[in-house]
Each structure stands twice: as structure tokens, then as C-alpha cells.
mmCIF file of C-alpha atoms in Angstrom:
data_model
loop_
_atom_site.group_PDB
_atom_site.id
_atom_site.type_symbol
_atom_site.label_atom_id
_atom_site.label_comp_id
_atom_site.label_asym_id
_atom_site.label_seq_id
_atom_site.Cartn_x
_atom_site.Cartn_y
_atom_site.Cartn_z
ATOM 1 C CA MET A 1 24.942 5.469 -17.299
ATOM 2 C CA PRO A 2 23.342 7.606 -14.592
ATOM 3 C CA PRO A 3 21.574 5.733 -11.772
ATOM 4 C CA ARG A 4 17.881 5.064 -12.134
ATOM 5 C CA CYS A 5 15.992 7.604 -10.092
ATOM 6 C CA ALA A 6 12.529 7.952 -8.683
ATOM 7 C CA VAL A 7 10.858 10.527 -6.521
ATOM 8 C CA TYR A 8 11.492 9.620 -2.893
ATOM 9 C CA ARG A 9 11.082 12.498 -0.516
ATOM 10 C CA VAL A 10 10.303 12.180 3.173
ATOM 11 C CA GLN A 11 7.061 14.052 3.570
ATOM 12 C CA PRO A 12 3.830 13.875 5.554
ATOM 13 C CA PHE A 13 1.788 10.812 4.734
ATOM 14 C CA VAL A 14 -1.363 11.429 2.726
ATOM 15 C CA ALA A 15 -4.028 8.868 3.504
ATOM 16 C CA TRP A 16 -5.795 7.194 0.604
ATOM 17 C CA ARG A 17 -8.250 4.863 2.230
ATOM 18 C CA GLN A 18 -11.742 3.611 1.679
ATOM 19 C CA THR A 19 -14.750 5.023 3.457
ATOM 20 C CA ARG A 20 -15.120 4.527 7.181
ATOM 21 C CA ILE A 21 -16.800 1.142 6.836
ATOM 22 C CA PHE A 22 -13.575 -0.083 5.229
ATOM 23 C CA ASP A 23 -11.081 1.906 7.325
ATOM 24 C CA SER A 24 -10.145 -0.468 10.094
ATOM 25 C CA PRO A 25 -8.074 -3.561 9.301
ATOM 26 C CA SER A 26 -9.621 -5.323 12.292
ATOM 27 C CA THR A 27 -13.297 -4.586 11.766
ATOM 28 C CA SER A 28 -15.932 -5.014 9.104
ATOM 29 C CA ARG A 29 -19.556 -3.983 8.619
ATOM 30 C CA ASN A 30 -20.666 -6.952 10.672
ATOM 31 C CA GLY A 31 -18.279 -6.402 13.563
ATOM 32 C CA PRO A 32 -14.756 -7.628 14.308
ATOM 33 C CA LEU A 33 -13.178 -9.712 11.589
ATOM 34 C CA ALA A 34 -11.137 -12.420 13.284
ATOM 35 C CA ILE A 35 -7.752 -13.087 11.738
ATOM 36 C CA THR A 36 -5.923 -16.132 13.045
ATOM 37 C CA PRO A 37 -2.136 -15.926 12.712
ATOM 38 C CA SER A 38 -0.689 -18.721 10.577
ATOM 39 C CA LYS A 39 1.636 -21.262 12.127
ATOM 40 C CA LYS A 40 4.859 -20.724 10.199
ATOM 41 C CA LEU A 41 7.169 -23.577 9.270
ATOM 42 C CA GLU A 42 10.883 -22.903 9.563
ATOM 43 C CA ASP A 43 11.414 -23.170 5.783
ATOM 44 C CA SER A 44 8.299 -21.220 4.813
ATOM 45 C CA SER A 45 8.084 -17.538 4.012
ATOM 46 C CA MET A 46 5.656 -14.928 2.802
ATOM 47 C CA ARG A 47 7.358 -12.215 0.770
ATOM 48 C CA VAL A 48 4.595 -10.154 -0.792
ATOM 49 C CA ILE A 49 4.232 -7.205 -3.132
ATOM 50 C CA LEU A 50 0.765 -5.628 -3.005
ATOM 51 C CA LEU A 51 -0.325 -3.645 -6.064
ATOM 52 C CA GLY A 52 -3.434 -1.577 -6.687
ATOM 53 C CA ALA A 53 -4.666 1.910 -7.416
ATOM 54 C CA PRO A 54 -5.188 4.543 -4.699
ATOM 55 C CA GLY A 55 -8.454 3.691 -2.958
ATOM 56 C CA ALA A 56 -8.459 0.039 -4.044
ATOM 57 C CA GLY A 57 -8.248 -1.144 -0.433
ATOM 58 C CA LYS A 58 -4.575 -2.141 -0.237
ATOM 59 C CA GLY A 59 -4.196 -0.668 3.250
ATOM 60 C CA THR A 60 -7.048 -2.752 4.626
ATOM 61 C CA GLN A 61 -5.779 -5.982 3.085
ATOM 62 C CA ALA A 62 -2.178 -5.238 4.047
ATOM 63 C CA GLY A 63 -3.282 -5.102 7.675
ATOM 64 C CA PHE A 64 -4.924 -8.519 7.413
ATOM 65 C CA ILE A 65 -1.936 -10.088 5.634
ATOM 66 C CA THR A 66 0.671 -8.799 8.089
ATOM 67 C CA LYS A 67 -1.396 -9.957 11.061
ATOM 68 C CA LYS A 68 -2.102 -13.423 9.685
ATOM 69 C CA PHE A 69 1.457 -14.183 8.619
ATOM 70 C CA GLY A 70 3.300 -12.243 11.322
ATOM 71 C CA ILE A 71 5.303 -10.171 8.853
ATOM 72 C CA PRO A 72 6.112 -6.441 8.779
ATOM 73 C CA GLN A 73 4.643 -3.972 6.310
ATOM 74 C CA ILE A 74 7.501 -2.071 4.682
ATOM 75 C CA SER A 75 7.099 1.254 2.901
ATOM 76 C CA THR A 76 9.962 3.186 1.345
ATOM 77 C CA GLY A 77 8.952 6.359 3.191
ATOM 78 C CA ASP A 78 9.027 4.665 6.600
ATOM 79 C CA MET A 79 12.243 2.886 5.672
ATOM 80 C CA LEU A 80 13.969 6.128 4.670
ATOM 81 C CA ARG A 81 12.844 7.898 7.835
ATOM 82 C CA ALA A 82 14.043 5.010 10.019
ATOM 83 C CA ALA A 83 17.442 4.826 8.295
ATOM 84 C CA VAL A 84 17.949 8.579 8.590
ATOM 85 C CA LYS A 85 16.908 8.550 12.255
ATOM 86 C CA ALA A 86 19.202 5.595 13.027
ATOM 87 C CA GLY A 87 22.102 7.352 11.331
ATOM 88 C CA THR A 88 23.108 4.319 9.271
ATOM 89 C CA GLU A 89 25.607 4.781 6.440
ATOM 90 C CA LEU A 90 22.856 4.413 3.851
ATOM 91 C CA GLY A 91 20.527 6.643 5.860
ATOM 92 C CA LEU A 92 23.144 9.396 5.982
ATOM 93 C CA LYS A 93 23.685 9.104 2.224
ATOM 94 C CA ALA A 94 19.945 9.393 1.620
ATOM 95 C CA LYS A 95 19.706 12.357 4.005
ATOM 96 C CA SER A 96 22.477 14.244 2.226
ATOM 97 C CA VAL A 97 20.699 13.776 -1.104
ATOM 98 C CA MET A 98 17.319 14.868 0.261
ATOM 99 C CA ASP A 99 18.778 17.824 2.164
ATOM 100 C CA ALA A 100 20.262 19.032 -1.117
ATOM 101 C CA GLY A 101 16.838 18.789 -2.747
ATOM 102 C CA GLY A 102 17.846 15.790 -4.841
ATOM 103 C CA LEU A 103 16.106 12.512 -5.587
ATOM 104 C CA VAL A 104 17.164 9.278 -3.926
ATOM 105 C CA SER A 105 18.358 6.873 -6.624
ATOM 106 C CA ASP A 106 16.834 3.447 -7.109
ATOM 107 C CA ASP A 107 20.231 1.896 -6.362
ATOM 108 C CA LEU A 108 20.275 3.495 -2.907
ATOM 109 C CA ILE A 109 16.653 2.500 -2.290
ATOM 110 C CA ILE A 110 17.428 -1.116 -3.234
ATOM 111 C CA ASN A 111 20.356 -1.157 -0.802
ATOM 112 C CA LEU A 112 18.092 0.238 1.923
ATOM 113 C CA VAL A 113 15.546 -2.486 1.120
ATOM 114 C CA LYS A 114 18.214 -5.195 1.418
ATOM 115 C CA GLU A 115 19.362 -3.708 4.733
ATOM 116 C CA ARG A 116 15.782 -3.593 6.028
ATOM 117 C CA ILE A 117 14.748 -7.118 5.058
ATOM 118 C CA ALA A 118 17.885 -8.529 6.707
ATOM 119 C CA GLN A 119 16.455 -7.526 10.101
ATOM 120 C CA PRO A 120 15.043 -10.239 12.412
ATOM 121 C CA ASP A 121 11.382 -9.227 12.032
ATOM 122 C CA CYS A 122 11.602 -10.158 8.329
ATOM 123 C CA ALA A 123 12.651 -13.756 9.042
ATOM 124 C CA ASN A 124 9.230 -15.067 7.969
ATOM 125 C CA GLY A 125 8.836 -12.560 5.154
ATOM 126 C CA PHE A 126 7.550 -9.054 4.572
ATOM 127 C CA LEU A 127 4.986 -7.046 2.655
ATOM 128 C CA PHE A 128 6.127 -4.223 0.376
ATOM 129 C CA ASP A 129 3.760 -1.252 0.479
ATOM 130 C CA GLY A 130 4.185 1.210 -2.399
ATOM 131 C CA PHE A 131 7.342 -0.446 -3.716
ATOM 132 C CA PRO A 132 8.332 -1.124 -6.395
ATOM 133 C CA ARG A 133 6.510 1.671 -8.244
ATOM 134 C CA THR A 134 8.106 1.324 -11.666
ATOM 135 C CA ILE A 135 9.500 -1.404 -13.905
ATOM 136 C CA PRO A 136 13.111 -0.179 -13.458
ATOM 137 C CA GLN A 137 12.665 -0.542 -9.688
ATOM 138 C CA ALA A 138 11.183 -4.032 -10.116
ATOM 139 C CA GLU A 139 14.062 -5.029 -12.375
ATOM 140 C CA ALA A 140 16.581 -3.619 -9.892
ATOM 141 C CA LEU A 141 14.908 -5.607 -7.108
ATOM 142 C CA LYS A 142 15.179 -8.775 -9.202
ATOM 143 C CA GLU A 143 18.809 -8.076 -10.159
ATOM 144 C CA ALA A 144 19.655 -7.542 -6.478
ATOM 145 C CA GLY A 145 18.463 -11.069 -5.724
ATOM 146 C CA VAL A 146 15.585 -10.013 -3.460
ATOM 147 C CA ARG A 147 13.223 -12.976 -3.498
ATOM 148 C CA ILE A 148 9.485 -12.338 -3.833
ATOM 149 C CA ASP A 149 6.942 -15.149 -3.344
ATOM 150 C CA ASN A 150 3.653 -13.483 -4.236
ATOM 151 C CA VAL A 151 2.464 -10.444 -6.158
ATOM 152 C CA ILE A 152 -1.157 -9.567 -5.383
ATOM 153 C CA GLU A 153 -3.052 -7.018 -7.467
ATOM 154 C CA ILE A 154 -6.221 -5.548 -5.917
ATOM 155 C CA ALA A 155 -8.191 -4.586 -9.030
ATOM 156 C CA VAL A 156 -10.982 -2.002 -8.806
ATOM 157 C CA ASP A 157 -12.619 -0.044 -11.632
ATOM 158 C CA ASP A 158 -11.712 3.659 -11.757
ATOM 159 C CA GLU A 159 -15.317 4.816 -11.415
ATOM 160 C CA GLU A 160 -15.764 2.682 -8.307
ATOM 161 C CA ILE A 161 -12.659 4.251 -6.778
ATOM 162 C CA VAL A 162 -13.811 7.769 -7.652
ATOM 163 C CA GLY A 163 -17.135 7.022 -5.969
ATOM 164 C CA ARG A 164 -15.453 5.649 -2.855
ATOM 165 C CA ILE A 165 -13.104 8.582 -2.366
ATOM 166 C CA ALA A 166 -15.009 11.569 -3.764
ATOM 167 C CA GLY A 167 -18.003 10.690 -1.588
ATOM 168 C CA ARG A 168 -16.081 11.133 1.667
ATOM 169 C CA ARG A 169 -16.957 13.951 4.013
ATOM 170 C CA VAL A 170 -14.968 14.783 7.142
ATOM 171 C CA HIS A 171 -15.608 16.575 10.429
ATOM 172 C CA PRO A 172 -12.311 18.497 10.780
ATOM 173 C CA ALA A 173 -12.294 18.861 14.565
ATOM 174 C CA SER A 174 -12.833 15.176 15.400
ATOM 175 C CA GLY A 175 -11.645 13.435 12.251
ATOM 176 C CA ARG A 176 -14.952 11.583 11.912
ATOM 177 C CA VAL A 177 -15.395 10.342 8.347
ATOM 178 C CA TYR A 178 -18.695 9.922 6.526
ATOM 179 C CA HIS A 179 -19.664 8.922 3.012
ATOM 180 C CA THR A 180 -22.515 10.434 1.054
ATOM 181 C CA GLU A 181 -23.699 6.986 -0.064
ATOM 182 C CA HIS A 182 -22.234 4.246 2.129
ATOM 183 C CA ASN A 183 -22.157 6.001 5.503
ATOM 184 C CA PRO A 184 -24.151 9.248 5.305
ATOM 185 C CA PRO A 185 -24.622 11.598 8.276
ATOM 186 C CA LYS A 186 -28.098 11.864 9.784
ATOM 187 C CA VAL A 187 -28.388 15.381 8.363
ATOM 188 C CA ALA A 188 -26.731 15.971 5.002
ATOM 189 C CA GLY A 189 -23.480 17.899 5.343
ATOM 190 C CA LYS A 190 -23.588 17.952 9.180
ATOM 191 C CA ASP A 191 -21.630 16.031 11.806
ATOM 192 C CA ASP A 192 -23.876 13.647 13.767
ATOM 193 C CA GLU A 193 -22.515 14.629 17.189
ATOM 194 C CA THR A 194 -21.917 18.373 16.911
ATOM 195 C CA GLY A 195 -24.071 19.458 13.989
ATOM 196 C CA GLU A 196 -21.043 21.258 12.568
ATOM 197 C CA GLU A 197 -20.319 21.461 8.852
ATOM 198 C CA LEU A 198 -18.564 18.580 7.135
ATOM 199 C CA ILE A 199 -15.903 19.245 4.525
ATOM 200 C CA GLN A 200 -14.495 17.476 1.504
ATOM 201 C CA ARG A 201 -10.711 17.246 1.719
ATOM 202 C CA GLU A 202 -8.668 18.398 -1.264
ATOM 203 C CA ASP A 203 -7.258 14.890 -1.641
ATOM 204 C CA ASP A 204 -10.801 13.512 -1.869
ATOM 205 C CA LYS A 205 -12.014 15.800 -4.653
ATOM 206 C CA GLU A 206 -12.864 14.085 -7.915
ATOM 207 C CA GLU A 207 -10.285 15.909 -10.034
ATOM 208 C CA THR A 208 -7.527 15.004 -7.545
ATOM 209 C CA VAL A 209 -8.599 11.364 -7.468
ATOM 210 C CA ARG A 210 -8.667 11.143 -11.258
ATOM 211 C CA HIS A 211 -5.194 12.676 -11.454
ATOM 212 C CA ARG A 212 -3.837 10.132 -8.974
ATOM 213 C CA LEU A 213 -5.432 7.353 -11.003
ATOM 214 C CA SER A 214 -3.903 8.628 -14.245
ATOM 215 C CA VAL A 215 -0.463 8.660 -12.602
ATOM 216 C CA TYR A 216 -1.035 5.111 -11.347
ATOM 217 C CA HIS A 217 -2.043 3.825 -14.778
ATOM 218 C CA ALA A 218 0.916 5.512 -16.466
ATOM 219 C CA GLN A 219 3.600 4.615 -13.918
ATOM 220 C CA THR A 220 2.605 1.665 -11.757
ATOM 221 C CA LYS A 221 0.089 -0.342 -13.791
ATOM 222 C CA PRO A 222 2.848 -1.570 -16.174
ATOM 223 C CA LEU A 223 4.210 -3.506 -13.178
ATOM 224 C CA VAL A 224 1.196 -5.789 -13.510
ATOM 225 C CA ASP A 225 2.306 -6.823 -17.009
ATOM 226 C CA PHE A 226 5.891 -7.188 -15.777
ATOM 227 C CA TYR A 227 4.979 -9.573 -12.960
ATOM 228 C CA GLN A 228 2.415 -11.425 -15.074
ATOM 229 C CA SER A 229 5.127 -12.194 -17.623
ATOM 230 C CA LEU A 230 7.542 -13.285 -14.890
ATOM 231 C CA ALA A 231 4.981 -15.626 -13.328
ATOM 232 C CA ALA A 232 5.253 -18.047 -16.250
ATOM 233 C CA ALA A 233 8.853 -18.929 -15.370
ATOM 234 C CA GLU A 234 9.920 -21.321 -12.625
ATOM 235 C CA GLY A 235 11.234 -19.770 -9.430
ATOM 236 C CA THR A 236 9.494 -16.445 -9.994
ATOM 237 C CA PRO A 237 6.734 -14.758 -7.954
ATOM 238 C CA LYS A 238 3.206 -16.087 -8.192
ATOM 239 C CA TYR A 239 0.911 -13.382 -9.581
ATOM 240 C CA SER A 240 -2.752 -13.140 -8.511
ATOM 241 C CA ARG A 241 -5.421 -10.632 -9.531
ATOM 242 C CA ILE A 242 -8.097 -10.088 -6.879
ATOM 243 C CA GLU A 243 -11.300 -8.204 -7.651
ATOM 244 C CA GLY A 244 -11.498 -5.575 -4.913
ATOM 245 C CA VAL A 245 -15.266 -5.086 -4.962
ATOM 246 C CA GLY A 246 -17.437 -6.817 -2.365
ATOM 247 C CA SER A 247 -17.475 -7.119 1.400
ATOM 248 C CA VAL A 248 -14.243 -6.894 3.356
ATOM 249 C CA GLU A 249 -14.633 -10.553 4.320
ATOM 250 C CA GLU A 250 -15.082 -11.674 0.702
ATOM 251 C CA ILE A 251 -12.040 -9.793 -0.547
ATOM 252 C CA THR A 252 -9.884 -10.971 2.369
ATOM 253 C CA ALA A 253 -10.897 -14.592 1.742
ATOM 254 C CA LYS A 254 -9.822 -14.268 -1.900
ATOM 255 C CA VAL A 255 -6.498 -12.701 -0.890
ATOM 256 C CA PHE A 256 -5.740 -15.465 1.620
ATOM 257 C CA ALA A 257 -6.709 -18.129 -0.941
ATOM 258 C CA ALA A 258 -4.248 -16.595 -3.406
ATOM 259 C CA LEU A 259 -1.507 -16.677 -0.771
ATOM 260 C CA SER A 260 -2.133 -20.293 0.200
#
């Protein structure tokens, strides 16, 4: 049987984040949001998978979780780049596949994951960002004996996400981000400081957002059912669904409560 494969190419990161009022993992609308690191017991751990559609606010909450629990945020893209740069055996295998225009198999990705989480900074746990993406990957992770403690789903309605992302406007020269509803410029379509025109990025256009959402629902959303079904058995990850609408503080409080 051929190895399970998924699309893993090292490429520039495309940001999918909420509007500027939600951008920073250390600030909120009302000023700095204090996150106190947890005191970890030697036998405790926090191994987390964070699920949610593009624009649901996973990046913001991931920042809070990693800070509070002192764990690294691990993405497959960063992991591949690091392994290739370090010249590890697995990294060289992945590089040869990618250089040939091929797709990195799930089996190789799982081995890279096991190599990564064996590093000292993962002693208290880790947070998987963007992995697993499919049920075969989740099953491979389980078969490989990689323990997961919590699966958190940040749930946001599609129309809310479209409104969050499609309303963004950007000043190209400075990178300043506005939102037509939540954080509008003083003059519509103009940067507050320079008066120059604001643009809507291709990734922020409604048709692009809806396409990304359709891919998420077709490919990644089934993971929710997979982990929900697992949660009923002893020794399996706890699954929690968090409504991702409300203030940053409210959502973060719900996430931390689910992880407690």
C-alpha cells in the first residue's frame, strides 16, 4: 500500500488572522491581557491540538496557551524548515522529496513530529498548529503512540469569519491593518497617518475566504468528529468545543477552563 500523503511544501507563510484588535496575543481591546505562566508539576503535561477554521482566532489563542503553559507551538512547515536546515536524516529525506517536486508522506511527517517532540523544550508538552489536517494523519499520530491530552476546537460561524477577514484593509507601505467595521480608518479607504490608499489583499477577498472555508470543511472538519468519538474512551484526548465569538478575554477564559 502506498504511504499516506498530504501536501507539505515549504513556502512563504500566508497570514490568516483576525482584525487588528485581535492580532496581538498579548493585548486586547482594553489593553494588555496578563497571562500568568502555570506552575508545572513534574508529572503534568499539556499536549494540545488546536482546531478551527481560518480566521477563527487560533493564532491568538495559541499564543496565550503557549505562554501560560510554557510549551512550544509546533507547525509542520516550521518543523520541516528546521529539519532541512539542521541537515538531520529525516530533514534530508524531506528535502530530497520536495526538491523533486514531490509530496512529503504522512509517515515521514509523523517521524519528524516524533523527533521534534523528543526535544527538551517539549518536556512539559506542546501545541500542534495546523497538524493533523486529515483523519489519516490523526490515525497515524495515534498509531505512532504520540500522546495528546487535549483537543480544542475554536468554533466560529462561516459568515462571521467572512466578515472578519473580508473587511480588512491594509496600508501596503507600513503594514497597518484596518477593518471596515471593527477598526475603520478616519477617512474611508485612506491610511490615518499618510492619507494613502488602503488595499484589500487577495487573501482577504470574500471569494478566497469562502474557498479556504470550503477546503477546511471538506478536509479538516471531519477531525472534529474523529476526536469527539475518541473522547468517549479512557486514556484518549479530552475534546472541547469553544465558541470563538466574544471578547479576547472571554474566549481565552473559556479555553483555559477547558484545559484545566
